[in-house]
Coordinates of C-alpha atoms and ligand atoms in Angstrom, one line a residue:
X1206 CA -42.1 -171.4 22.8
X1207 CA -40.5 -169.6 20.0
X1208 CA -41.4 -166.3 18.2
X1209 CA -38.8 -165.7 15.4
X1210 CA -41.2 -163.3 13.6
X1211 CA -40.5 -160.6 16.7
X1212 CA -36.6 -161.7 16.0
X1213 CA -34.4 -157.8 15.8
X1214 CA -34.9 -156.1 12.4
X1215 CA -30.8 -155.9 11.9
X1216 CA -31.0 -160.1 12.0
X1217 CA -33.5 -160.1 9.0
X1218 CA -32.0 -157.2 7.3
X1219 CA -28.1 -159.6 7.5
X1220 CA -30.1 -162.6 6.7
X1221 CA -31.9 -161.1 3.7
X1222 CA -28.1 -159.7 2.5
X1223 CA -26.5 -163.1 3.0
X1224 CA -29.5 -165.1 0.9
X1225 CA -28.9 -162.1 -1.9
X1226 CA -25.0 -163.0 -2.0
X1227 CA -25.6 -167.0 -2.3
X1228 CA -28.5 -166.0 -4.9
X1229 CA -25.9 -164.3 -7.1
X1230 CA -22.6 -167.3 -6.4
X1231 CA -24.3 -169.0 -8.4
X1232 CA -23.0 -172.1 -6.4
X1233 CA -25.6 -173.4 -4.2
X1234 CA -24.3 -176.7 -2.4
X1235 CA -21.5 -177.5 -0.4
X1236 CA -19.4 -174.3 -1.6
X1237 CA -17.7 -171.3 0.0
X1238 CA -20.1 -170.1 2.1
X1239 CA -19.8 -173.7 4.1
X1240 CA -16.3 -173.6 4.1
X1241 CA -16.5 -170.4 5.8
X1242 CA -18.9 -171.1 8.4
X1243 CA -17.6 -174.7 8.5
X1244 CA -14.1 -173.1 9.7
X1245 CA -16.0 -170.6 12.0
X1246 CA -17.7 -173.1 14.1
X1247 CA -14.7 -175.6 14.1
X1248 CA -13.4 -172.2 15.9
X1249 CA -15.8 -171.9 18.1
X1250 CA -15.7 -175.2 19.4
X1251 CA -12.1 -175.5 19.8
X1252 CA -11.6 -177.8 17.6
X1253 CA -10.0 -178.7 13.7
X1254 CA -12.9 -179.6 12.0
X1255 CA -16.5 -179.5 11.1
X1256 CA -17.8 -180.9 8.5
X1257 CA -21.4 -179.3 7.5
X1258 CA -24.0 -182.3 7.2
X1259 CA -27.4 -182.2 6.7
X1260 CA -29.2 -182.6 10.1
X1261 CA -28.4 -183.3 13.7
X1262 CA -29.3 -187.0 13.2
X1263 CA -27.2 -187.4 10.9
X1264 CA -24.2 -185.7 12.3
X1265 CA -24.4 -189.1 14.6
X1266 CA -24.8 -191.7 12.0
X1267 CA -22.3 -190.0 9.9
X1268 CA -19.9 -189.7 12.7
X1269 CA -20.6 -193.7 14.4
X1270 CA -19.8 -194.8 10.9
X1271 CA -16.7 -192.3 10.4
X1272 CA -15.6 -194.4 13.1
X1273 CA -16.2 -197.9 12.0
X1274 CA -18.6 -198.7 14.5
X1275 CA -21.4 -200.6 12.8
X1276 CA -22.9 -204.1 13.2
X1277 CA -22.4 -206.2 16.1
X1278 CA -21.4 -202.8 18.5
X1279 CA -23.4 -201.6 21.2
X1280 CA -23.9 -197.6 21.5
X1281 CA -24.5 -196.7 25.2
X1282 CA -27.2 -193.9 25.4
X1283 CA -30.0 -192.1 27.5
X1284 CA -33.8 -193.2 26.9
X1285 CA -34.4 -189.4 27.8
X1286 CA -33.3 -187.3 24.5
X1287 CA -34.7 -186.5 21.0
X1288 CA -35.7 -189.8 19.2
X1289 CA -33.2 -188.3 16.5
X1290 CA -30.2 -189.4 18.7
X1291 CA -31.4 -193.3 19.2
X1292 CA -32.1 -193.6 15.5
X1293 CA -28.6 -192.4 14.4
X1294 CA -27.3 -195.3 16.1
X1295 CA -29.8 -197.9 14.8
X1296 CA -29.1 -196.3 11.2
X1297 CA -25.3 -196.6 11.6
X1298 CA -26.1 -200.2 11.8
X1299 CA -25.0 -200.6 15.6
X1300 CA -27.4 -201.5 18.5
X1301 CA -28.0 -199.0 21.5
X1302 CA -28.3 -199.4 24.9
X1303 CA -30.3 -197.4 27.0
X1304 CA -28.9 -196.5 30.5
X1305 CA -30.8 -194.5 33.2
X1306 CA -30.6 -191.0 33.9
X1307 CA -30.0 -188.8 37.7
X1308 CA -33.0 -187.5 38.2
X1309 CA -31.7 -184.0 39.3
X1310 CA -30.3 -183.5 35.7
X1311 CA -32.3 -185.7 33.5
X1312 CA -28.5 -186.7 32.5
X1313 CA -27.7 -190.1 32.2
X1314 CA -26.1 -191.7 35.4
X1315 CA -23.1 -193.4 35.5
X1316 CA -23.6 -195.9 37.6
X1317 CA -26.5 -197.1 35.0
X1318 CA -23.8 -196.5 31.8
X1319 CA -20.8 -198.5 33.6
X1320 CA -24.2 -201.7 34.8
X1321 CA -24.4 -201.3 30.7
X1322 CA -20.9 -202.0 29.4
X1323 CA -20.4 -205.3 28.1
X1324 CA -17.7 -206.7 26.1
X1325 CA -19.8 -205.6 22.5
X1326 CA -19.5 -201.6 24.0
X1327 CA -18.1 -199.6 21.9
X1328 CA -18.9 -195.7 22.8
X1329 CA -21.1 -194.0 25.0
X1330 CA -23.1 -191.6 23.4
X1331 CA -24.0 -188.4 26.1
X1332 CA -26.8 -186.3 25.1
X1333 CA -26.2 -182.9 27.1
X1334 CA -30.1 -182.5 27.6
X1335 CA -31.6 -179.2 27.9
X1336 CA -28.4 -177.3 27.1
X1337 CA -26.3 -178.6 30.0
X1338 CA -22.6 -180.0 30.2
X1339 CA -21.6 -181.6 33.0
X1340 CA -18.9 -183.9 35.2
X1341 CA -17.0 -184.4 31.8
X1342 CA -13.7 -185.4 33.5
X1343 CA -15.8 -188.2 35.1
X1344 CA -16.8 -189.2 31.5
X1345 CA -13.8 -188.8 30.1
X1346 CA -12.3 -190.9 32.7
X1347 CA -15.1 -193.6 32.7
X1348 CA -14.8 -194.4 28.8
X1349 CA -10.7 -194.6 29.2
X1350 CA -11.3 -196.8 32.0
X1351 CA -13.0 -199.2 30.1
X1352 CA -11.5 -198.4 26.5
X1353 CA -15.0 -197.0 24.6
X1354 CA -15.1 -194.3 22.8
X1355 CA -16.8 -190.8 24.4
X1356 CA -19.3 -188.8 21.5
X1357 CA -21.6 -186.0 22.4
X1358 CA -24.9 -185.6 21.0
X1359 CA -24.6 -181.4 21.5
X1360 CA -28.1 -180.9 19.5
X1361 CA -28.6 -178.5 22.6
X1362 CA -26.3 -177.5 23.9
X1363 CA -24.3 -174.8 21.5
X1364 CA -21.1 -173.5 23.6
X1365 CA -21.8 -174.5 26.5
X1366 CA -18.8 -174.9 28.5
X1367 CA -17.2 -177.3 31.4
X1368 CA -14.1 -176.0 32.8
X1369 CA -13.5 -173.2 29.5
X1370 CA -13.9 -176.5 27.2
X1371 CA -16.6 -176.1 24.5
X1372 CA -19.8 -179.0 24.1
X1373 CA -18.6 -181.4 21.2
X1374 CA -15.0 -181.4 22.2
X1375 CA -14.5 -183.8 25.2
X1376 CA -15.2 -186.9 22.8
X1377 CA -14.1 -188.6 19.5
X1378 CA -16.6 -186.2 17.7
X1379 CA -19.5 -183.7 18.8
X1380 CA -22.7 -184.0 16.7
X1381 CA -24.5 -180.0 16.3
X1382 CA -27.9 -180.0 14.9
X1383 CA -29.2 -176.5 13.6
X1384 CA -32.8 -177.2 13.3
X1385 CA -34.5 -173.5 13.6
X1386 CA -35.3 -173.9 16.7
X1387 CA -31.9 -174.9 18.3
X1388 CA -30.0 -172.5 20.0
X1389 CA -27.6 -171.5 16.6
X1390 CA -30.7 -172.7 13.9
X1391 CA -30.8 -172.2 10.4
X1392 CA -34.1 -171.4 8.2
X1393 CA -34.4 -175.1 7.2
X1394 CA -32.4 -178.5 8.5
X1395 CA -28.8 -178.1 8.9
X1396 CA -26.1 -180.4 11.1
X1397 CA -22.4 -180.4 11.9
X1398 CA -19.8 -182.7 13.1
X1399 CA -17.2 -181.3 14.9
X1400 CA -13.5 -183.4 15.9
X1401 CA -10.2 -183.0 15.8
X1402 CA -9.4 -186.1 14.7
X1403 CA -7.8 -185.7 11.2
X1404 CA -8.9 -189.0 10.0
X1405 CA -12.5 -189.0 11.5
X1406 CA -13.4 -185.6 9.8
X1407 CA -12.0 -186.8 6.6
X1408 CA -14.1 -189.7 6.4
X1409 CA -17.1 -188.2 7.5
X1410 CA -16.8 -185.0 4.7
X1411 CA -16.9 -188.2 2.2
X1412 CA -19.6 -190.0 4.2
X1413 CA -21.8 -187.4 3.6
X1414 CA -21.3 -186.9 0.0
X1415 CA -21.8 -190.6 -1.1
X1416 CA -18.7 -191.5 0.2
X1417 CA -17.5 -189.5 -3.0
X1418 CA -13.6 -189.2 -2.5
X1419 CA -12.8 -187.3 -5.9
X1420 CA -15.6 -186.7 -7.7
X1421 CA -17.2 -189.7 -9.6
X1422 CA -15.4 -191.4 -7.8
X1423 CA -16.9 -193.3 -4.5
X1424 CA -14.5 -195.4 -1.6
X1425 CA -17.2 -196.5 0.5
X1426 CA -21.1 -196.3 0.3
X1427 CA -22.3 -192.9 1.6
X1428 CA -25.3 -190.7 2.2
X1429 CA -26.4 -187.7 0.6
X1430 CA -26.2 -185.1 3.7
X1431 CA -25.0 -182.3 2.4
X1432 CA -24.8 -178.6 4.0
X1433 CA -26.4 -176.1 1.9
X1434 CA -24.8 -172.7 0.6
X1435 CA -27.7 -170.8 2.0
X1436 CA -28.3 -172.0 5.4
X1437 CA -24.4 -172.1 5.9
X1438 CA -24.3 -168.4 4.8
X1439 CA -27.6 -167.6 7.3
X1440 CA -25.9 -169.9 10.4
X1441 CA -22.9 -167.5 9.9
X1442 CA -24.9 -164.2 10.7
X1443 CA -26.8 -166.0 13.2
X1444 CA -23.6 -167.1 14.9
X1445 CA -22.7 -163.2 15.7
X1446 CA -25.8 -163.5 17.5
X1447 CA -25.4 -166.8 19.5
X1448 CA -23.7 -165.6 22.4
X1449 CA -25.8 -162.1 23.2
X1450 CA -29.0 -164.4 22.4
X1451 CA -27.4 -167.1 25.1
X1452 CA -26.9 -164.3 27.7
X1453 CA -31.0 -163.7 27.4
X1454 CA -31.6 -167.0 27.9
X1455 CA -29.3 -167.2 31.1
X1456 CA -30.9 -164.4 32.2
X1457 CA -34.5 -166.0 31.7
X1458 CA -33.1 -168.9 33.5
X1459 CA -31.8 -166.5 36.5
X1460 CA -35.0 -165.2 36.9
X1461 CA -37.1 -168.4 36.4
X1462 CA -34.9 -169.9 39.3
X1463 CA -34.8 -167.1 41.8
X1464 CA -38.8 -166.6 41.7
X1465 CA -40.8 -169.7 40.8
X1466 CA -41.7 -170.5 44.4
X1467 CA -44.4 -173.0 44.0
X1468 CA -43.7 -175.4 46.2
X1469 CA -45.2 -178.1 43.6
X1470 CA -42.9 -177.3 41.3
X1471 CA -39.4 -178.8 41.3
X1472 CA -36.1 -177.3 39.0
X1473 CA -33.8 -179.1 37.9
X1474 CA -30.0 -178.7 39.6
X1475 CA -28.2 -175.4 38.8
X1476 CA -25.7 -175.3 36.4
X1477 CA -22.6 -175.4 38.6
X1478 CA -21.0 -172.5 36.5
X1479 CA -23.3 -170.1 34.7
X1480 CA -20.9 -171.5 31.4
X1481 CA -22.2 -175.0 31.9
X1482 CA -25.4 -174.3 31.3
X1483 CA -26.9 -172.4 27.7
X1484 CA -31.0 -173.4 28.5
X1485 CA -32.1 -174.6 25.3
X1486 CA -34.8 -175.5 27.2
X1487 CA -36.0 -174.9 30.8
X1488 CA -37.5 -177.8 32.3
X1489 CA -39.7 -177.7 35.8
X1490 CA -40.9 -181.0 37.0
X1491 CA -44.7 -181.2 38.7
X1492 CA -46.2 -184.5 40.0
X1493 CA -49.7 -183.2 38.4
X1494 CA -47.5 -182.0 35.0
X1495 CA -50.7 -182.4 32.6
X1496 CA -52.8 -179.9 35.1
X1497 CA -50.1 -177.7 35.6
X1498 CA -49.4 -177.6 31.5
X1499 CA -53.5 -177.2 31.2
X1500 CA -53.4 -174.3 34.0
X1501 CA -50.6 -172.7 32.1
X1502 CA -52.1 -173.0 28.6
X1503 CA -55.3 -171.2 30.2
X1504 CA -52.8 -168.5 31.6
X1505 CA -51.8 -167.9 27.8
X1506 CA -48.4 -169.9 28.3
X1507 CA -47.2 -172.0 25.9
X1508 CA -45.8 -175.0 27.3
X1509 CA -44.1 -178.8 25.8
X1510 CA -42.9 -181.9 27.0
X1511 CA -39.3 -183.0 26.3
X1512 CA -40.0 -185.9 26.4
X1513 CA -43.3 -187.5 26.9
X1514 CA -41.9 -191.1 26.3
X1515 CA -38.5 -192.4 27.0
X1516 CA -37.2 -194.1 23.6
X1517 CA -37.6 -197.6 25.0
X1518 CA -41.6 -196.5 25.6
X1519 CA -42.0 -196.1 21.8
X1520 CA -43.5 -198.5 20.0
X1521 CA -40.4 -199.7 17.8
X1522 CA -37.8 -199.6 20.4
X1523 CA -40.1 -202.0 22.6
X1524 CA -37.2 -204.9 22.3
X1525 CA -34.3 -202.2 22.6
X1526 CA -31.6 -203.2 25.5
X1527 CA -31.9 -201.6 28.5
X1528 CA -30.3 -201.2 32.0
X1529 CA -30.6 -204.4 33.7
X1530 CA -32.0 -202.7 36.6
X1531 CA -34.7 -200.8 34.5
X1532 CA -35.2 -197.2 33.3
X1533 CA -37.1 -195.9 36.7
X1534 CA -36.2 -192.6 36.6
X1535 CA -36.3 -191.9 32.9
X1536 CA -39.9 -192.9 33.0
X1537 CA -40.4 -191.0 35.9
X1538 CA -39.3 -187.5 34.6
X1539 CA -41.3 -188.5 31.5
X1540 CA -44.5 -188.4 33.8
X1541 CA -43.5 -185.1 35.4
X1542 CA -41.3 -182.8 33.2
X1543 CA -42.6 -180.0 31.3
X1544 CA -40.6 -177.1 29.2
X1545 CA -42.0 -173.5 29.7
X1546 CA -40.9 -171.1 27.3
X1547 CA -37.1 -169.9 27.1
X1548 CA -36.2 -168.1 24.0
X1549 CA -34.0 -164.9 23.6
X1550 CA -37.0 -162.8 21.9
X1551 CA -38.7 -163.2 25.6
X1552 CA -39.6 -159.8 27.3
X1553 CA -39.7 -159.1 30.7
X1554 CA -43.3 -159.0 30.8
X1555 CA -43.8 -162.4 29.2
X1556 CA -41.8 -163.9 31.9
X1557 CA -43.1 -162.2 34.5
X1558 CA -46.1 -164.2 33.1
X1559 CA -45.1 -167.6 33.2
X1560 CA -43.6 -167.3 36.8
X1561 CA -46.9 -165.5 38.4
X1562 CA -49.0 -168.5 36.3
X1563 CA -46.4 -171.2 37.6
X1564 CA -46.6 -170.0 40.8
X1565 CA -50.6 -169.1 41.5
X1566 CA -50.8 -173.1 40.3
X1567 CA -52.5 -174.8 43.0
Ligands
PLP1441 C1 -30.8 -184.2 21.6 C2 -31.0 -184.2 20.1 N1 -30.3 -185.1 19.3 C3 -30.5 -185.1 18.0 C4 -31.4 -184.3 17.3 C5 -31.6 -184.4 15.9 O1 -31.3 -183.2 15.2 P1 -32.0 -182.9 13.8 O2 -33.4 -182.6 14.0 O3 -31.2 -181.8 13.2 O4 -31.8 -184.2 13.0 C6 -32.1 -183.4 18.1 C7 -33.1 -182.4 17.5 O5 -34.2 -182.5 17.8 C8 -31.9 -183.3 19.5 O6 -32.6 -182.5 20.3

């Protein structure tokens, strides 16, 4: 699904120069080089801050309890994401409730979210799945509606855009995860929060740092998620790359759409503009997804499932609260998704592989 050892020779050569000039700093943890790309991404964003953190999961926790949301608050979420974003919540302390998604998107619906609200609600947390942003002045005007908070879980979705506006900037706070594989990934675990909310930020840089205000000295009891100086310094060069390696994936996606014509296999709903979507993953759905994945692997295509069980499917979320009216359509695109490779390091010919295998399925 992912072949960084084929990665351009330029990208290792930067990489190997930027792990030479942390070497010889000297300084090795939360340092220059993570102001610097701390200040860069913030930039990208559109937005005053982000504060490096240690992982994806725990740019969430760090940013629910930036906030004060905590015990006895419920989190408003989609069954259909990374188990990462559910247990974030749980760690902050705060309960989640799991709404359904539309079944076109795999977003979550929000007809399920409003059925969810309750007088305990404090945020809704949107995961945009796959790499896609969408209908955010209908979220931004659902949450104001009913006076929750908006966060995005933007794990996968790095720049993607709705109306010019950047993933991780519609609500309170955005939460990046860098895990190598993401669409920006370091060579190890690495996370962001991004806000521009002065006193958010503020309190999330001393969240992560044991809730260390000066040093020695602690306000509030922390975590240790800390941004290193050498994956901050290798997200930097990678960052020069995001946007030409984010155009290859579009153009995977392009091609994927226009010629997988197996009448078995569904897509998902196009991006409405090409800026909405960024395809972490590409995602078909197939009533007979385990054949489909075996007649694939048998082509020589890689495939995986994102996700095989919705959270409240696994075995300690069985008790988690849920849409009154059930999870149907999570489950459903549990039974029938499956990811087929998308990665910028894709050629032609490897494409041209999956869509004659994805297509000669019968
Ligand atoms: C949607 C989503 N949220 C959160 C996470 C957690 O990120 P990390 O693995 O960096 O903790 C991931 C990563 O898998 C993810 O895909």
């Amino acid at each position: 699904m992912n072949d960084f050892r084929v990665e351009p020779e330029d990208l290792r050569v930067a990489e190997l120069a930027a792990l030479d000039r942390v070497l010889r700093s000297g300084w090795y943890v939360l340092g220059n080089e993570v102001k610097a790309f701390e200040a860069a991404w913030a930039e990208r964003c559109g937005l005053t801050y982000a504060v490096g953190v240690g992982n994806g999961m725990d740019a969430i926790e760090i940013g629910l309890r930036a906030m004060g949301i905590g015990k006895g608050d419920e989190v408003i979420t989609t069954p259909m994401t990374a188990f990462a974003t559910v247990l974030a919540i749980i760690r902050a302390g705060a309960s989640p409730v799991l709404a359904d998604i539309d079944p076109d998107t795999a977003l979550l619906d929000p007809v399920s979210v409003e059925r969810c609200i309750g007088p305990r609600t404090k945020a809704v947390l949107l995961v945009h799945l796959y790499g896609q942003v969408r209908e955010m002045e209908h979220w931004t005007a659902l949450c104001e509606k009913h006076g929750i908070a908006l966060l995005e879980d933007c794990a996968q979705s790095h720049l993607a855009r709705w109306n010019g506006k950047v993933a991780g900037s519609f609500g309170r706070f955005g939460a990046y995860s860098f895990y190598p594989t993401k669409n920006l990934g370091a060579l190890g675990d690495a996370g962001a929060l991004v806000s521009s909310d002065d006193e958010l930020a503020q309190r999330a840089a001393v969240l992560r740092n044991y809730g260390q205000s000066v040093r020695y000295h602690h306000t509030e009891l922390g975590l240790n998620s800390r941004l290193d100086e050498l994956q901050a310094a290798l997200l930097m060069v990678r960052l020069e790359r995001l946007d030409s390696f984010t155009e290859r994936r579009r153009q995977i996606a392009k091609m994927y759409s226009e010629r997988i014509t197996n009448p078995r296999v569904r897509l998902l709903a196009e991006p409405i503009q090409a800026e909405n979507h960024v395809y972490h993953l590409f995602v078909v759905i197939c009533d007979e997804r385990d054949q489909l994945g075996q007649h694939l692997k048998f082509a020589g295509v890689e495939t995986y499932v994102h996700y095989p069980l919705p959270v409240h499917s696994q075995e300690p979320c069985k008790e988690i609260h849920c849409d009154p009216n059930g999870l149907a359509m999570a489950e459903s695109h549990a039974a029938k998704c499956l990811s087929v490779p998308c990665h910028p390091q894709m050629s032609d010919m490897h494409i041209a592989t999956v869509i004659d295998a994805i297509n000669a399925f019968k």
